[in-house]
PDB file of C-alpha atoms in Angstrom:
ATOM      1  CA  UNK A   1       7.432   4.543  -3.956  1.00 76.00           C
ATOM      2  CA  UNK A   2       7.686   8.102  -2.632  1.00 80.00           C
ATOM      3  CA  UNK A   3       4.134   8.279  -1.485  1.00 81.00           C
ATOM      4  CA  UNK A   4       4.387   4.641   0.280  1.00 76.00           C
ATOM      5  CA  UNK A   5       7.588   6.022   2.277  1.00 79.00           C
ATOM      6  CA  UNK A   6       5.740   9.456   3.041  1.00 80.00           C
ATOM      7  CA  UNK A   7       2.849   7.359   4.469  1.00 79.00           C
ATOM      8  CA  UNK A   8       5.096   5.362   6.592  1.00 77.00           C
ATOM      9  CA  UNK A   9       6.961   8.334   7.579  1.00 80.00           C
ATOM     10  CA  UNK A  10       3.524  10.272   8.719  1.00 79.00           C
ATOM     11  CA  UNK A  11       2.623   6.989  11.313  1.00 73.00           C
ATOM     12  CA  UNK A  12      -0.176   5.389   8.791  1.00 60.00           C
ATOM     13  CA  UNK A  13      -0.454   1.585   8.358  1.00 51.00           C
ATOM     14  CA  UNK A  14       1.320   0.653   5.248  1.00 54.00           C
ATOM     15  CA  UNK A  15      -0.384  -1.266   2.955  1.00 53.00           C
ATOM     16  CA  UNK A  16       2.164  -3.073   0.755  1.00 51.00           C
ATOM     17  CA  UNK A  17       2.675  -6.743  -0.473  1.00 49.00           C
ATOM     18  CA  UNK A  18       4.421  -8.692   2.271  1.00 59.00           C
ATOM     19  CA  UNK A  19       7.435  -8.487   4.746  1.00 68.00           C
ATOM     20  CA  UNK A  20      10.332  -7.498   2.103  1.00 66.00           C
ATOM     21  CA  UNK A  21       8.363  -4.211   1.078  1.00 69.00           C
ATOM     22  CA  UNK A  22       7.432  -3.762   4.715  1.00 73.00           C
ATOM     23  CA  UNK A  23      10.897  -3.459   5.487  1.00 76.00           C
ATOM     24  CA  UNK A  24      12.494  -1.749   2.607  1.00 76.00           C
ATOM     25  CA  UNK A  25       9.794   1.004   3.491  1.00 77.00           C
ATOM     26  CA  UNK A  26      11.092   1.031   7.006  1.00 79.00           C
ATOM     27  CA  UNK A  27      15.005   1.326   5.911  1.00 83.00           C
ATOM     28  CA  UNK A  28      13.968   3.931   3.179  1.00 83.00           C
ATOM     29  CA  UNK A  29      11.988   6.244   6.281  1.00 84.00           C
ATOM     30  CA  UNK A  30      14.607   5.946   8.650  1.00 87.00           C
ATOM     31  CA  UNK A  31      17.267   7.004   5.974  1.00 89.00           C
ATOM     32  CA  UNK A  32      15.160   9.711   4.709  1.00 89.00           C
ATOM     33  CA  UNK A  33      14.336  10.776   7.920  1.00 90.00           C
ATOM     34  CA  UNK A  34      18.294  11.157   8.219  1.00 93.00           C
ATOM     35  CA  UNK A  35      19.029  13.247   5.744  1.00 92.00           C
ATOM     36  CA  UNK A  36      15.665  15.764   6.311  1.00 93.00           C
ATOM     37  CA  UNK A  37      18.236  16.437   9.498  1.00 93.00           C
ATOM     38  CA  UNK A  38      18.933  20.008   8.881  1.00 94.00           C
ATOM     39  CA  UNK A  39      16.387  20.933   6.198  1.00 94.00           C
ATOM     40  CA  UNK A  40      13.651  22.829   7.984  1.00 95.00           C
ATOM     41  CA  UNK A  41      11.287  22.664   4.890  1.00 95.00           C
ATOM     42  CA  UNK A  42      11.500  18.842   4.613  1.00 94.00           C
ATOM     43  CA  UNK A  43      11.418  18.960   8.381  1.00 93.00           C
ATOM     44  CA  UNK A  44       7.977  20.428   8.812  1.00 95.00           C
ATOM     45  CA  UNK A  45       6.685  18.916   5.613  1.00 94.00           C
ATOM     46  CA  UNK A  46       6.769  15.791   8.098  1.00 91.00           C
ATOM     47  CA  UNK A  47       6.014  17.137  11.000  1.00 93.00           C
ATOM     48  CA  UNK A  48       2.680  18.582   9.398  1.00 93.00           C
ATOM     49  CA  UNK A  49       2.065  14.517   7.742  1.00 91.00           C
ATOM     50  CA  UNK A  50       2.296  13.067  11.177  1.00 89.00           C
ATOM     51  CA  UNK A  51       0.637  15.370  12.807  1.00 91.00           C
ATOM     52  CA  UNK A  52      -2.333  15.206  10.295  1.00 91.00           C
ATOM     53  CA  UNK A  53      -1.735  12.431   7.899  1.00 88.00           C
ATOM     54  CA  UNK A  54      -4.137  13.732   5.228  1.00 91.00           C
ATOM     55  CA  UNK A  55      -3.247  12.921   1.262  1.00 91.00           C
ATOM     56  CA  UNK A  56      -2.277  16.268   0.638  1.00 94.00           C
ATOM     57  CA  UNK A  57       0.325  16.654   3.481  1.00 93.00           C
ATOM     58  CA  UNK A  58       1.037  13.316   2.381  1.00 92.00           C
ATOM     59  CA  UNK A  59       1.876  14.266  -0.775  1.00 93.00           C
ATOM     60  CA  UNK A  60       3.850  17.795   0.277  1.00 95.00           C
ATOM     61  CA  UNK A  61       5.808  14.886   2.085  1.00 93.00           C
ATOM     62  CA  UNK A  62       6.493  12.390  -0.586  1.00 93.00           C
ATOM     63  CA  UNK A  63       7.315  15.756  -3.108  1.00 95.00           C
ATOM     64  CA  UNK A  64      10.029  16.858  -0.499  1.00 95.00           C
ATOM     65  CA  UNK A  65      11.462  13.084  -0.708  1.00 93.00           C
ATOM     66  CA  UNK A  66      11.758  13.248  -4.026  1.00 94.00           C
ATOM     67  CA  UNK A  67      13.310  16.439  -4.300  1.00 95.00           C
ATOM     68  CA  UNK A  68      15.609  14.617  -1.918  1.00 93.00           C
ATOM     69  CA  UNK A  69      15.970  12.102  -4.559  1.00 93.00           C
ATOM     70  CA  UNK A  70      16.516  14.500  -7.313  1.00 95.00           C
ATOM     71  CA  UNK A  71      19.121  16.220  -5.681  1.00 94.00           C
ATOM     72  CA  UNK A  72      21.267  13.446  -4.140  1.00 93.00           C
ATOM     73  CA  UNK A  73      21.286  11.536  -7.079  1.00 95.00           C
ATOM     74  CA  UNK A  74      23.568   8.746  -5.494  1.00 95.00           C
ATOM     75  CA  UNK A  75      20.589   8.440  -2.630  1.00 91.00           C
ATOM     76  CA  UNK A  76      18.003   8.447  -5.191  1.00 92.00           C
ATOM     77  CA  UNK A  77      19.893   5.143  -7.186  1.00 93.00           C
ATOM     78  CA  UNK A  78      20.052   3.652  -3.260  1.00 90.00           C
ATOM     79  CA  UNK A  79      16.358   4.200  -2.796  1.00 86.00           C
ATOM     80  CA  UNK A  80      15.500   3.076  -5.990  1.00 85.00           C
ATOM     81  CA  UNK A  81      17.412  -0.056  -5.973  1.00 85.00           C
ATOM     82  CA  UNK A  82      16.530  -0.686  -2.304  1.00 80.00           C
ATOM     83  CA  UNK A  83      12.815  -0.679  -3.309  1.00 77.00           C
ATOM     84  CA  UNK A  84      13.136  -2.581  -6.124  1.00 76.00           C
ATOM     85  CA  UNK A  85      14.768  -5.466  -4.254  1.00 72.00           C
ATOM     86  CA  UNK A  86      11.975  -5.382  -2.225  1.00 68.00           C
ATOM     87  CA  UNK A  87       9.397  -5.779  -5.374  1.00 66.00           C
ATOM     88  CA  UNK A  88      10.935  -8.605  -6.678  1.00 64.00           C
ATOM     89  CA  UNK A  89      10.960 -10.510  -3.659  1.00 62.00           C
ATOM     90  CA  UNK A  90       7.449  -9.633  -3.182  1.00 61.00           C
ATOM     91  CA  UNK A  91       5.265 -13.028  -2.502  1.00 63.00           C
ATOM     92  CA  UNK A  92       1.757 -13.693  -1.686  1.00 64.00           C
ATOM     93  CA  UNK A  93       0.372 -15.905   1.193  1.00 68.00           C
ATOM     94  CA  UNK A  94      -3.247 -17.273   2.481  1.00 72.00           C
ATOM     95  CA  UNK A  95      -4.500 -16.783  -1.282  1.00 72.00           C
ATOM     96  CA  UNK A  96      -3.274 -12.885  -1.192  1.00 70.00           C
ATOM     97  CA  UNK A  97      -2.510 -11.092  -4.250  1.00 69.00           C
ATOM     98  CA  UNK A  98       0.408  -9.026  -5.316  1.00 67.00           C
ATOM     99  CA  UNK A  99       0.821  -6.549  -7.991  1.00 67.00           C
ATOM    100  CA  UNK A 100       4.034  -4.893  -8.828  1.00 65.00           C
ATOM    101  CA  UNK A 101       3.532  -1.909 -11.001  1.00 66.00           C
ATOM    102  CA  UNK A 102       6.492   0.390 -12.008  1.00 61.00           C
ATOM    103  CA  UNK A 103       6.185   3.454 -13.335  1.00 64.00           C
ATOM    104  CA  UNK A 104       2.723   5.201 -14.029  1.00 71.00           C
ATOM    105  CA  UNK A 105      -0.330   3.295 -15.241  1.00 73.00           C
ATOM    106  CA  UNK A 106      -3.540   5.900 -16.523  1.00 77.00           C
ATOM    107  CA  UNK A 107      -5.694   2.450 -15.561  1.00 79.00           C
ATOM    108  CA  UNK A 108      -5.037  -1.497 -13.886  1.00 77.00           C
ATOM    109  CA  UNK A 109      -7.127  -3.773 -12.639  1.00 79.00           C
ATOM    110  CA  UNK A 110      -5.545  -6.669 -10.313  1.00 78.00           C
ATOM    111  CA  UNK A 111      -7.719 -10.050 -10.413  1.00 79.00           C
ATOM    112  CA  UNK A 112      -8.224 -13.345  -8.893  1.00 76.00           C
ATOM    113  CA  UNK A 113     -10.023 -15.914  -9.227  1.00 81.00           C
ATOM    114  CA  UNK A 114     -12.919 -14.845 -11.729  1.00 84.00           C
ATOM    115  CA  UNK A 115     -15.165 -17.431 -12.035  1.00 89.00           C
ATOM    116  CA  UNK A 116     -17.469 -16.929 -15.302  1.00 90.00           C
ATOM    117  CA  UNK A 117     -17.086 -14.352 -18.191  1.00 90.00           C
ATOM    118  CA  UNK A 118     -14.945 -11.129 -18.056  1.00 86.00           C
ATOM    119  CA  UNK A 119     -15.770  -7.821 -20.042  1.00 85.00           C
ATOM    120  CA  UNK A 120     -13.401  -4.692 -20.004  1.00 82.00           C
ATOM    121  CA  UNK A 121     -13.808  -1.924 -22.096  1.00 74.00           C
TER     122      UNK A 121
END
């Protein structure tokens, strides 16, 4: 969640599943952005992400929003929430896919239509 925001926050296309994510991850910058007001390390952690959205500013971004998080505990439940709406009503169109995954996965693989045998492992 915190990297998606970050990389919406830094000017990159967003690649996430559909219009309700879209715009959860558009409410969740703009508040963020709102409450970096004031912080000058959270402040140039963006700065430096727009300015050069490479994955590790990206990162030094999406750490400084959840230290946000972490500290404003009642903003992190909002966030949280906020994003989850936005999973659930997560849909696929024009024979898209979506995958929801909460929480940290080591490995996934996301399918469709596999025509034939399938071997993992």
């Amino acid at each position: 969640m915190t990297v998606a925001i970050a990389t919406a926050m830094a000017g990159k296309a967003v690649e996430v599943a559909g219009e309700p994510v879209r715009a959860a991850v558009a409410e969740l910058s703009r508040r963020v952005r709102e409450r970096f007001r004031g912080r000058p390390s959270a402040e140039e952690a963006l700065v430096r992400a727009a300015g050069d959205p490479a994955p590790d500013r990206i990162a030094t971004l999406a750490s400084a929003i959840e230290y946000l998080m972490a500290e404003d505990t009642e903003f992190g439940a909002e966030a949280r929430n906020l994003w989850n709406q936005a999973q659930t009503n997560a849909a696929a169109t024009n024979d898209g896919v979506v995958n929801v995954l909460n929480g940290q996965a080591g490995k996934m693989i996301q399918l469709r239509d596999v025509h034939g045998d399938l071997n993992i492992g």
